[in-house]
Coordinates of C-alpha atoms in Angstrom, one line a residue:
M1 CA 0.0 0.0 0.0
R2 CA 2.9 2.3 0.6
I3 CA 4.0 2.1 -3.0
A4 CA 0.5 2.7 -4.3
A5 CA 0.2 5.7 -1.9
A6 CA 3.5 7.1 -3.1
I7 CA 2.5 6.7 -6.8
A8 CA -0.9 8.3 -6.1
R9 CA 0.8 11.2 -4.2
Y10 CA 3.2 12.0 -7.1
L11 CA 0.4 11.7 -9.7
A12 CA -2.1 13.8 -7.8
G13 CA 0.7 16.3 -6.9
A14 CA 1.7 16.7 -10.5
I15 CA -1.9 17.0 -11.7
F16 CA -2.8 19.7 -9.1
L17 CA 0.5 21.6 -9.6
V18 CA 0.3 21.6 -13.3
M19 CA -3.4 22.5 -13.5
G20 CA -3.0 25.2 -10.8
L21 CA 0.0 26.7 -12.6
N22 CA -2.0 26.5 -15.8
G23 CA -4.7 28.7 -14.2
F24 CA -2.1 31.4 -13.8
L25 CA 0.1 30.9 -16.9
N26 CA -2.4 29.4 -19.4
F27 CA 0.1 27.1 -21.1
I28 CA -2.4 24.3 -21.7
H29 CA -5.3 25.6 -23.8
F30 CA -8.7 24.1 -23.2
P31 CA -11.8 24.7 -25.4
P32 CA -14.0 27.4 -23.7
P33 CA -16.9 26.0 -21.8
T34 CA -20.5 26.4 -23.0
G35 CA -23.8 27.0 -21.4
T36 CA -24.1 27.1 -17.7
A37 CA -20.5 26.1 -17.2
A38 CA -19.4 29.1 -19.2
Q39 CA -21.6 31.4 -17.0
F40 CA -20.2 29.8 -13.9
M41 CA -16.6 30.0 -15.0
G42 CA -17.1 33.6 -16.1
A43 CA -18.4 34.6 -12.7
L44 CA -15.4 32.9 -11.0
Y45 CA -13.0 34.6 -13.4
V46 CA -14.5 38.1 -13.1
S47 CA -14.5 37.9 -9.3
H48 CA -10.9 36.6 -9.2
Y49 CA -12.1 33.6 -7.2
L50 CA -10.4 31.3 -9.6
W51 CA -7.0 32.7 -8.5
V52 CA -7.7 31.4 -4.9
I53 CA -8.7 28.0 -6.3
F54 CA -5.5 27.8 -8.4
A55 CA -3.4 28.9 -5.5
F56 CA -4.8 26.1 -3.4
Q57 CA -4.1 23.7 -6.2
V58 CA -0.5 24.9 -6.5
V59 CA 0.2 24.7 -2.8
G60 CA -1.5 21.3 -2.3
G61 CA 0.2 19.9 -5.4
A62 CA 3.6 21.1 -4.3
L63 CA 3.2 19.7 -0.8
L64 CA 2.3 16.3 -2.2
L65 CA 5.3 16.3 -4.6
V66 CA 7.8 17.3 -1.9
N67 CA 6.2 14.8 0.6
R68 CA 6.0 17.4 3.3
Y69 CA 2.8 18.2 5.3
V70 CA 0.9 15.6 3.3
P71 CA -2.1 15.6 5.7
L72 CA -2.3 19.4 5.2
A73 CA -2.2 19.0 1.5
V74 CA -5.0 16.4 1.6
A75 CA -7.1 18.8 3.7
I76 CA -6.4 21.7 1.4
L77 CA -7.3 19.7 -1.8
A78 CA -10.4 18.0 -0.4
P79 CA -12.8 21.0 -0.9
V80 CA -11.2 21.9 -4.2
L81 CA -11.6 18.3 -5.5
F82 CA -15.2 18.2 -4.2
N83 CA -16.1 21.3 -6.1
I84 CA -14.4 20.1 -9.3
I85 CA -16.4 16.9 -9.1
V86 CA -19.7 18.7 -8.5
F87 CA -18.9 21.2 -11.3
H88 CA -18.3 18.3 -13.8
I89 CA -21.4 16.4 -12.6
T90 CA -23.7 19.3 -12.9
M91 CA -22.3 21.4 -15.7
A92 CA -19.5 19.8 -17.7
P93 CA -19.7 16.0 -17.7
A94 CA -17.0 15.6 -20.3
G95 CA -14.3 16.1 -17.6
L96 CA -15.8 13.7 -15.1
P97 CA -13.5 10.7 -15.8
L98 CA -10.4 12.8 -14.9
A99 CA -12.1 14.2 -11.9
F100 CA -13.0 10.7 -10.6
F101 CA -9.5 9.5 -11.3
V102 CA -8.0 12.3 -9.2
A103 CA -10.6 11.6 -6.5
L104 CA -9.4 8.0 -6.5
L105 CA -5.8 9.2 -6.1
W106 CA -6.8 11.5 -3.3
A107 CA -8.6 8.6 -1.5
V108 CA -5.5 6.4 -1.7
I109 CA -3.4 9.3 -0.2
F110 CA -6.1 9.9 2.5
I111 CA -6.1 6.2 3.5
D112 CA -2.3 6.4 3.9
V113 CA -2.4 9.5 6.1
R114 CA -5.7 8.8 7.9
P115 CA -4.2 8.5 11.3
A116 CA -3.5 12.2 11.1
F117 CA -7.2 12.8 10.9
S118 CA -8.2 10.4 13.7
G119 CA -9.3 13.3 16.0
L120 CA -11.9 14.4 13.5
F121 CA -13.7 11.0 13.5
Q122 CA -14.6 10.8 17.1
A123 CA -18.3 10.7 18.1
R124 CA -17.7 12.3 21.4
V125 CA -14.8 14.4 22.8
Q126 CA -14.0 14.1 26.4
P127 CA -13.3 17.5 28.0
Q128 CA -9.8 18.2 29.3
A129 CA -9.7 18.1 33.1

């Protein structure tokens, strides 16, 4: 499982880093979205909210690639990945296979570092005396 987690970490790190940098530098050209997806992306672009998303992708991807603060990278990338999946489910289903592939990579990484999140999955917290 350690080898699978390392492979998943490098793949996901590369994908998030490249796509995040692409948001700033635009070196990979994608066809413009249409319909509702175009309206949504237009609103994100005009409000500069996409810069925040791309920054989180760059930071999370870089942390995964250098193998430092991996639980933090997983926590940073979880909401970004959730929104990517919801965007593709509701507005642009053509990108769904890649989104699910990256979600699978994220899940493998999360399983590897899940002890770091053990405090979040407690039904009850005992107060400190």
